[in-house]
Short mmCIF file of C-alpha atoms and ligand atoms in Angstrom, two decimals:
data_model
loop_
_atom_site.label_atom_id
_atom_site.label_comp_id
_atom_site.label_asym_id
_atom_site.label_seq_id
_atom_site.Cartn_x
_atom_site.Cartn_y
_atom_site.Cartn_z
CA MET A 1 8.31 22.25 4.25
CA SER A 2 7.71 18.59 4.83
CA ASP A 3 5.30 17.83 7.62
CA VAL A 4 7.09 14.71 8.72
CA GLU A 5 10.72 13.94 8.08
CA LEU A 6 12.53 10.76 8.97
CA ILE A 7 16.36 11.17 8.88
CA GLY A 8 18.61 8.12 9.01
CA LEU A 9 16.14 6.28 11.29
CA SER A 10 17.39 2.96 12.60
CA LYS A 11 16.18 0.54 15.30
CA ARG A 12 18.19 -2.38 16.46
CA TYR A 13 16.77 -5.10 18.76
CA GLY A 14 19.93 -7.34 19.75
CA ASP A 15 21.09 -8.71 16.49
CA THR A 16 18.04 -7.66 14.58
CA LEU A 17 18.26 -4.43 12.53
CA ALA A 18 14.42 -3.91 12.49
CA VAL A 19 14.74 -0.59 10.74
CA ASP A 20 17.71 0.20 8.79
CA ASP A 21 18.75 3.90 7.92
CA VAL A 22 15.26 5.05 6.76
CA SER A 23 15.09 8.60 5.42
CA LEU A 24 11.95 10.03 3.83
CA LYS A 25 9.86 13.28 3.74
CA ILE A 26 6.00 13.32 3.95
CA GLU A 27 4.26 16.53 2.82
CA GLU A 28 1.44 18.22 4.51
CA GLY A 29 -1.96 16.65 3.86
CA GLU A 30 -0.31 13.61 2.17
CA PHE A 31 -1.56 10.07 2.55
CA PHE A 32 1.61 8.18 2.78
CA SER A 33 1.83 4.37 3.13
CA LEU A 34 4.54 2.15 4.49
CA LEU A 35 4.03 -1.14 2.76
CA GLY A 36 5.94 -4.26 3.00
CA PRO A 37 5.72 -8.03 4.09
CA SER A 38 5.45 -8.92 7.72
CA GLY A 39 8.62 -8.16 9.75
CA CYS A 40 9.97 -5.67 7.31
CA GLY A 41 9.94 -2.84 9.96
CA LYS A 42 6.96 -0.85 9.09
CA THR A 43 5.26 -0.99 12.51
CA THR A 44 8.66 -0.16 14.28
CA THR A 45 9.03 2.94 12.07
CA LEU A 46 5.44 4.09 12.78
CA ARG A 47 6.07 3.58 16.44
CA MET A 48 9.22 5.64 16.36
CA VAL A 49 7.27 8.42 14.60
CA ALA A 50 4.71 8.08 17.40
CA GLY A 51 7.34 8.10 20.16
CA PHE A 52 6.52 4.75 21.61
CA VAL A 53 9.91 3.17 20.43
CA ARG A 54 13.22 5.15 20.83
CA PRO A 55 15.39 5.06 17.66
CA SER A 56 18.89 3.43 17.87
CA ALA A 57 19.93 6.21 15.42
CA GLY A 58 18.41 9.06 13.44
CA ASP A 59 15.68 11.55 14.04
CA VAL A 60 11.96 12.08 13.61
CA VAL A 61 11.06 15.79 12.68
CA ILE A 62 7.44 16.78 12.78
CA GLY A 63 6.37 20.30 11.62
CA GLY A 64 10.02 21.31 11.57
CA ASN A 65 10.65 20.27 15.12
CA ALA A 66 12.95 17.36 16.17
CA MET A 67 10.95 14.93 18.26
CA THR A 68 13.86 13.38 20.00
CA GLY A 69 13.09 12.50 23.51
CA LEU A 70 9.48 13.77 23.32
CA PRO A 71 6.74 11.49 24.66
CA PRO A 72 3.87 10.58 22.21
CA GLU A 73 1.32 12.91 23.79
CA ARG A 74 3.58 15.87 23.00
CA ARG A 75 3.99 14.99 19.32
CA GLY A 76 0.71 16.06 17.90
CA ILE A 77 -0.03 12.61 16.67
CA GLY A 78 -3.11 10.49 16.83
CA ILE A 79 -2.75 6.68 16.35
CA VAL A 80 -5.18 3.99 15.42
CA PHE A 81 -4.23 0.39 15.90
CA GLN A 82 -5.13 -2.90 14.21
CA ASN A 83 -7.44 -4.16 16.93
CA TYR A 84 -9.72 -1.22 17.56
CA ALA A 85 -8.64 -0.38 21.05
CA ILE A 86 -11.96 1.01 22.34
CA PHE A 87 -12.83 0.57 25.92
CA PRO A 88 -15.68 -2.02 26.25
CA HIS A 89 -17.01 -0.65 29.51
CA MET A 90 -17.67 2.79 28.11
CA ASN A 91 -20.28 3.86 25.56
CA VAL A 92 -19.38 5.51 22.27
CA PHE A 93 -19.68 9.00 23.61
CA ASP A 94 -17.52 8.33 26.59
CA ASN A 95 -14.96 6.51 24.46
CA ILE A 96 -14.63 9.43 22.25
CA ALA A 97 -14.58 11.93 24.98
CA PHE A 98 -11.92 10.09 26.90
CA GLY A 99 -8.86 11.93 25.47
CA LEU A 100 -10.54 15.33 26.01
CA ARG A 101 -11.47 14.58 29.62
CA MET A 102 -7.82 13.62 30.30
CA ARG A 103 -6.91 17.05 28.84
CA LYS A 104 -9.46 18.74 31.13
CA VAL A 105 -11.47 20.19 28.33
CA SER A 106 -14.82 21.73 29.51
CA ARG A 107 -18.11 19.74 29.24
CA SER A 108 -19.74 21.82 26.73
CA GLU A 109 -16.62 21.82 24.52
CA ILE A 110 -16.51 18.03 24.89
CA ARG A 111 -20.09 17.77 23.86
CA ARG A 112 -19.46 19.91 20.77
CA ARG A 113 -16.33 18.13 19.78
CA VAL A 114 -17.60 14.59 20.30
CA GLY A 115 -20.64 15.55 18.14
CA ALA A 116 -18.41 16.81 15.42
CA ALA A 117 -16.29 13.67 15.52
CA LEU A 118 -19.33 11.43 15.37
CA ASP A 119 -20.49 13.38 12.43
CA GLN A 120 -17.11 12.91 10.67
CA VAL A 121 -17.20 9.20 11.02
CA ASN A 122 -21.01 8.90 10.23
CA LEU A 123 -21.98 7.54 13.67
CA ASP A 124 -24.50 10.26 14.68
CA GLY A 125 -27.04 8.64 17.16
CA TYR A 126 -24.54 5.92 18.30
CA GLU A 127 -23.53 7.90 21.51
CA ARG A 128 -25.06 5.42 24.01
CA ARG A 129 -24.06 2.18 22.33
CA TYR A 130 -21.31 -0.11 23.76
CA GLN A 131 -18.61 -2.12 21.96
CA ARG A 132 -20.75 -5.28 21.88
CA GLU A 133 -23.51 -3.34 20.00
CA LEU A 134 -21.20 -2.24 17.25
CA SER A 135 -19.87 -4.10 14.10
CA GLY A 136 -16.25 -4.33 13.53
CA GLY A 137 -16.37 -1.45 10.97
CA GLU A 138 -18.30 0.71 13.51
CA GLN A 139 -15.81 -0.01 16.20
CA GLN A 140 -12.99 0.89 14.01
CA ARG A 141 -14.81 4.29 13.14
CA VAL A 142 -15.17 4.99 16.81
CA ALA A 143 -11.45 4.36 17.30
CA LEU A 144 -10.87 6.80 14.58
CA ALA A 145 -13.30 9.36 16.07
CA ARG A 146 -11.47 9.04 19.34
CA VAL A 147 -8.30 10.06 17.68
CA LEU A 148 -9.74 12.76 15.51
CA VAL A 149 -11.43 14.55 18.33
CA THR A 150 -8.05 15.48 19.78
CA GLU A 151 -7.28 17.26 16.48
CA PRO A 152 -3.87 15.59 15.84
CA ARG A 153 -1.54 17.19 13.33
CA ILE A 154 -0.50 13.73 12.02
CA LEU A 155 -2.76 10.66 11.86
CA LEU A 156 -0.95 7.29 12.19
CA LEU A 157 -2.83 4.23 11.14
CA ASP A 158 -1.41 0.75 11.87
CA GLU A 159 -3.13 -1.95 9.74
CA PRO A 160 -6.47 -0.49 10.85
CA LEU A 161 -8.51 -2.69 8.56
CA SER A 162 -6.77 -6.10 9.08
CA ALA A 163 -9.30 -7.29 11.69
CA LEU A 164 -12.38 -6.66 9.29
CA ASP A 165 -13.71 -9.12 6.71
CA LYS A 166 -13.03 -8.66 3.13
CA LYS A 167 -16.17 -6.68 2.09
CA LEU A 168 -15.96 -4.34 4.95
CA ARG A 169 -12.20 -3.76 4.34
CA GLU A 170 -12.99 -2.77 0.74
CA GLU A 171 -15.69 -0.27 1.95
CA MET A 172 -13.55 1.21 4.68
CA LYS A 173 -10.64 1.65 2.37
CA TYR A 174 -12.63 4.22 0.33
CA TRP A 175 -14.29 5.70 3.36
CA ILE A 176 -11.03 6.33 5.17
CA LYS A 177 -9.42 7.84 2.08
CA GLU A 178 -12.37 10.23 1.59
CA LEU A 179 -12.37 11.18 5.22
CA GLN A 180 -8.47 11.86 5.00
CA GLN A 181 -9.12 14.01 1.92
CA SER A 182 -11.88 16.06 3.53
CA LEU A 183 -9.78 16.65 6.66
CA LYS A 184 -6.59 17.22 4.73
CA ILE A 185 -4.78 15.53 7.58
CA THR A 186 -1.14 14.23 7.02
CA THR A 187 -1.53 10.49 7.30
CA ILE A 188 1.02 7.63 7.64
CA TYR A 189 -0.69 4.21 6.97
CA VAL A 190 1.04 0.88 7.69
CA THR A 191 -0.20 -2.03 5.70
CA HIS A 192 1.09 -5.29 4.08
CA ASP A 193 -1.78 -5.17 1.77
CA GLN A 194 -0.76 -3.85 -1.56
CA SER A 195 -4.31 -3.20 -2.83
CA GLU A 196 -4.97 -0.94 0.20
CA ALA A 197 -1.78 0.91 -0.40
CA LEU A 198 -2.42 1.36 -4.12
CA THR A 199 -6.05 2.47 -3.57
CA MET A 200 -5.52 4.90 -0.66
CA SER A 201 -2.08 6.47 -0.93
CA ASP A 202 -0.71 9.59 -2.55
CA ARG A 203 2.67 7.99 -2.12
CA ILE A 204 3.98 4.66 -0.93
CA ALA A 205 7.30 3.59 0.59
CA VAL A 206 7.93 -0.03 -0.13
CA MET A 207 9.96 -1.70 2.73
CA ASN A 208 11.99 -4.89 2.81
CA GLU A 209 14.23 -6.04 5.63
CA GLY A 210 14.17 -2.84 7.42
CA ARG A 211 15.01 -0.73 4.35
CA VAL A 212 12.93 1.48 2.16
CA VAL A 213 13.44 -0.02 -1.41
CA GLN A 214 11.26 2.47 -3.40
CA ILE A 215 9.19 5.56 -2.73
CA GLY A 216 6.65 6.77 -5.33
CA SER A 217 3.01 7.24 -6.36
CA PRO A 218 0.88 4.03 -6.65
CA GLU A 219 1.43 4.27 -10.47
CA GLU A 220 5.18 4.68 -10.31
CA ILE A 221 5.42 1.75 -7.94
CA TYR A 222 3.21 -0.53 -10.04
CA GLU A 223 4.37 0.59 -13.52
CA HIS A 224 7.98 1.03 -12.77
CA PRO A 225 9.09 -1.23 -9.85
CA ALA A 226 12.64 -0.51 -8.87
CA ASP A 227 13.68 -4.02 -8.35
CA ARG A 228 12.70 -7.64 -8.33
CA PHE A 229 11.39 -7.50 -4.75
CA VAL A 230 8.99 -4.62 -5.53
CA THR A 231 7.92 -6.34 -8.74
CA SER A 232 6.89 -9.52 -7.16
CA PHE A 233 5.55 -7.82 -3.98
CA ILE A 234 3.27 -5.42 -5.86
CA GLY A 235 0.79 -7.26 -8.07
CA GLU A 236 1.65 -10.16 -10.21
CA SER A 237 4.36 -10.25 -12.83
CA ASN A 238 5.86 -12.31 -15.42
CA ILE A 239 9.64 -12.15 -14.97
CA LEU A 240 11.37 -13.47 -18.01
CA ALA A 241 15.00 -14.21 -18.23
CA ALA A 242 16.59 -12.19 -21.03
CA ARG A 243 19.83 -10.81 -22.41
CA VAL A 244 20.63 -7.44 -23.89
CA VAL A 245 21.76 -7.94 -27.50
CA GLY A 246 21.54 -4.50 -28.81
CA LEU A 247 20.32 -0.91 -28.60
CA GLU A 248 17.85 0.82 -30.77
CA ASN A 249 16.86 4.36 -30.22
CA ASP A 250 15.10 4.51 -26.74
CA ASN A 251 14.81 0.75 -26.67
CA PHE A 252 16.96 -2.30 -25.88
CA ARG A 253 16.87 -5.37 -28.04
CA LEU A 254 16.50 -8.37 -25.71
CA ALA A 255 16.96 -12.03 -26.52
CA ILE A 256 14.35 -14.29 -24.83
CA GLY A 257 15.34 -17.75 -25.93
CA PRO A 258 15.16 -17.79 -29.69
CA PHE A 259 13.14 -14.48 -29.76
CA GLU A 260 14.25 -10.96 -30.02
CA VAL A 261 12.12 -8.19 -28.50
CA ALA A 262 12.14 -4.47 -27.79
CA ALA A 263 12.11 -3.25 -24.22
CA PRO A 264 12.50 0.28 -22.65
CA ARG A 265 16.06 1.18 -22.10
CA ARG A 266 17.42 1.46 -18.61
CA ASP A 267 20.54 3.34 -17.45
CA GLY A 268 23.50 1.32 -16.28
CA VAL A 269 22.86 -1.76 -18.36
CA ALA A 270 25.44 -2.88 -20.94
CA GLU A 271 25.12 -4.96 -24.05
CA GLY A 272 25.58 -8.57 -23.39
CA GLN A 273 24.18 -8.27 -19.80
CA SER A 274 21.61 -10.63 -18.40
CA VAL A 275 18.54 -8.99 -17.27
CA SER A 276 14.89 -9.86 -16.41
CA LEU A 277 11.96 -8.48 -18.49
CA VAL A 278 8.80 -7.75 -16.52
CA VAL A 279 5.40 -8.16 -18.17
CA ARG A 280 2.20 -7.66 -16.12
CA PRO A 281 -0.28 -10.48 -16.99
CA GLU A 282 -3.06 -7.81 -17.73
CA ARG A 283 -0.83 -6.12 -20.35
CA VAL A 284 -0.51 -9.24 -22.37
CA LEU A 285 -2.35 -9.37 -25.75
CA LEU A 286 -3.49 -12.61 -27.22
CA ALA A 287 -4.19 -13.79 -30.71
CA HIS A 288 -5.40 -11.17 -33.20
CA GLU A 289 -5.22 -8.56 -30.37
CA ALA A 290 -1.48 -8.84 -30.70
CA ASP A 291 -1.49 -8.02 -34.48
CA HIS A 292 -0.36 -4.44 -34.02
CA ALA A 293 1.76 -4.93 -30.83
CA ASP A 294 5.49 -4.00 -30.64
CA VAL A 295 6.16 -7.66 -29.69
CA ALA A 296 4.44 -10.66 -31.03
CA LEU A 297 5.65 -14.10 -30.14
CA ARG A 298 4.54 -17.73 -30.48
CA ALA A 299 3.40 -19.52 -27.31
CA THR A 300 1.44 -22.60 -26.33
CA VAL A 301 -1.60 -22.55 -24.02
CA GLU A 302 -0.71 -24.80 -21.08
CA GLY A 303 -3.78 -24.20 -18.97
CA LYS A 304 -6.53 -21.78 -18.29
CA SER A 305 -8.63 -20.71 -15.25
CA TYR A 306 -11.93 -19.01 -15.34
CA GLN A 307 -12.13 -16.36 -12.90
CA GLY A 308 -15.59 -14.70 -13.53
CA SER A 309 -14.70 -11.31 -15.03
CA LEU A 310 -11.28 -12.53 -16.14
CA VAL A 311 -9.68 -15.60 -17.77
CA ARG A 312 -6.15 -16.46 -16.81
CA TYR A 313 -3.98 -18.34 -19.22
CA ARG A 314 -0.88 -20.14 -18.44
CA LEU A 315 1.40 -20.13 -21.49
CA LYS A 316 4.75 -21.63 -22.44
CA LEU A 317 6.90 -19.02 -24.14
CA ALA A 318 10.54 -19.80 -25.03
CA ASP A 319 10.46 -22.61 -22.44
CA GLN A 320 9.31 -20.15 -19.75
CA ILE A 321 5.98 -20.08 -18.01
CA PHE A 322 4.08 -16.93 -18.77
CA VAL A 323 0.65 -15.75 -17.40
CA ALA A 324 -1.88 -13.66 -19.23
CA GLU A 325 -5.00 -12.32 -17.87
CA VAL A 326 -7.69 -11.05 -20.19
CA PRO A 327 -11.15 -9.66 -19.59
CA ASN A 328 -13.85 -12.24 -20.02
CA ARG A 329 -15.83 -10.83 -22.98
CA ALA A 330 -18.55 -12.31 -25.15
CA ASP A 331 -16.67 -11.33 -28.30
CA ARG A 332 -13.45 -13.03 -27.31
CA PRO A 333 -13.61 -16.80 -27.77
CA ALA A 334 -11.84 -18.95 -25.18
CA LEU A 335 -8.58 -20.41 -26.21
CA ASP A 336 -8.08 -24.10 -25.95
CA VAL A 337 -5.39 -25.83 -23.87
CA GLY A 338 -2.63 -27.12 -26.29
CA ALA A 339 -3.36 -24.41 -28.87
CA GLU A 340 -0.54 -22.58 -30.47
CA ILE A 341 -1.12 -18.87 -30.39
CA VAL A 342 0.40 -15.43 -30.73
CA VAL A 343 1.27 -13.51 -27.56
CA GLY A 344 2.02 -9.88 -27.74
CA TRP A 345 2.68 -6.71 -25.69
CA ASN A 346 3.91 -3.19 -26.23
CA ALA A 347 7.46 -2.35 -25.15
CA ALA A 348 6.34 0.68 -23.16
CA SER A 349 4.19 -1.47 -20.83
CA THR A 350 7.14 -3.63 -19.80
CA GLU A 351 10.23 -3.06 -17.47
CA VAL A 352 13.81 -4.28 -17.57
CA LEU A 353 15.37 -5.18 -14.21
CA THR A 354 19.04 -5.90 -13.62
CA ASP A 355 18.87 -7.87 -10.32
P1 ATP B 401 4.13 -6.92 10.81
O1 ATP B 401 3.31 -6.61 9.60
O2 ATP B 401 4.30 -8.53 11.05
O3 ATP B 401 3.74 -6.23 11.94
P2 ATP B 401 6.28 -5.11 10.46
O4 ATP B 401 6.81 -4.91 9.22
O5 ATP B 401 5.51 -4.12 11.14
O6 ATP B 401 5.67 -6.58 10.61
P3 ATP B 401 8.01 -4.86 12.77
O7 ATP B 401 6.87 -5.19 13.75
O8 ATP B 401 8.41 -3.39 12.68
O9 ATP B 401 7.70 -5.33 11.33
O10 ATP B 401 9.31 -5.81 13.09
C1 ATP B 401 10.51 -5.74 12.40
C2 ATP B 401 11.46 -6.66 13.01
O11 ATP B 401 11.84 -6.27 14.36
C3 ATP B 401 11.00 -8.15 13.11
O12 ATP B 401 11.98 -9.04 12.80
C4 ATP B 401 10.50 -8.21 14.59
O13 ATP B 401 10.69 -9.53 15.04
C5 ATP B 401 11.56 -7.27 15.34
N1 ATP B 401 10.97 -6.63 16.43
C6 ATP B 401 9.95 -5.82 16.53
N2 ATP B 401 9.76 -5.35 17.79
C7 ATP B 401 10.68 -5.91 18.59
C8 ATP B 401 10.96 -5.98 19.92
N3 ATP B 401 10.25 -5.26 20.82
N4 ATP B 401 11.90 -6.80 20.40
C9 ATP B 401 12.70 -7.53 19.48
N5 ATP B 401 12.43 -7.52 18.18
C10 ATP B 401 11.54 -6.84 17.68
#
């Protein structure tokens, strides 16, 4: 049985359909992310799960029970927001104890559970500190402890890292994932940051304009994006205009300008149809590395940018701009701007899109 199920969930604000018929299932212990650009409806979806926003249509089911009409405190959820909502006038202990005191839990039990929660978030010894004496990351860990201490069935995280600086965000990403795995708590994570979603999630629902456009593991979403939106939102891609000119076993033959290349076959695409071929920059092979690739074409180096561990080349290929990203290795001489080179890739690492 799924732990959380959204069934035809919609939310309308006047003329805006903020969430449009979202259905999905989240398994017990799963780390599930809602990923999409600003305004795509992810926060509204999370708030409907939490019970802060009433759906215009559809249902939220948690642990097999319909949540319709139930207030947040009766849904077995814990929610952590973007700006670590911890009380500045209370110390860490009292912040974490707050929810338990509201529930009239005994003093000895509060001491035991707050101690356990501090341990979970690695803040032993911080009991007497106030917000002003905590770093951003520590405040967010207190916010998390405050929620975990109430032992929610479902953990909801709404962009919990967005107020932190980049380095801390990187650390917290791994830390939250480890904590979630050790607690095995079903988690819904809202973010617009693809790297957070790819690193942390078991599965991701990519949202656009209120709708879920693809659900899959990070690998599925990255390697096999469902459409042009997902392709350009997740990672960086070369999207080449192409036309299907033939079929060959499991592959299409595509024409890209004067070239013909092999690409993985996709259902529902006919010969003669215009399509796009997606090639990730890091899958491109250059010069002699393309010798044994399925596809090897001539291109011109239009520009290059040095990025430390990587070098990015801007290439012109059949009159289309094409980006290649290669590891910066001592045994790989830099290519000069203006050089004519061979560009290659393997058919299996590309994707054909129809929209
Ligand atoms: P962000 O990452 O910027 O928070 P989001 O994907 O979480 O974006 P939502 O906050 O869910 O998006 O908003 C979805 C749409 O619904 C937006 O167009 C937003 O303006 C609208 N919206 C959200 N809340 C309300 C509200 N209370 N009243 C009216 N419109 C709203």
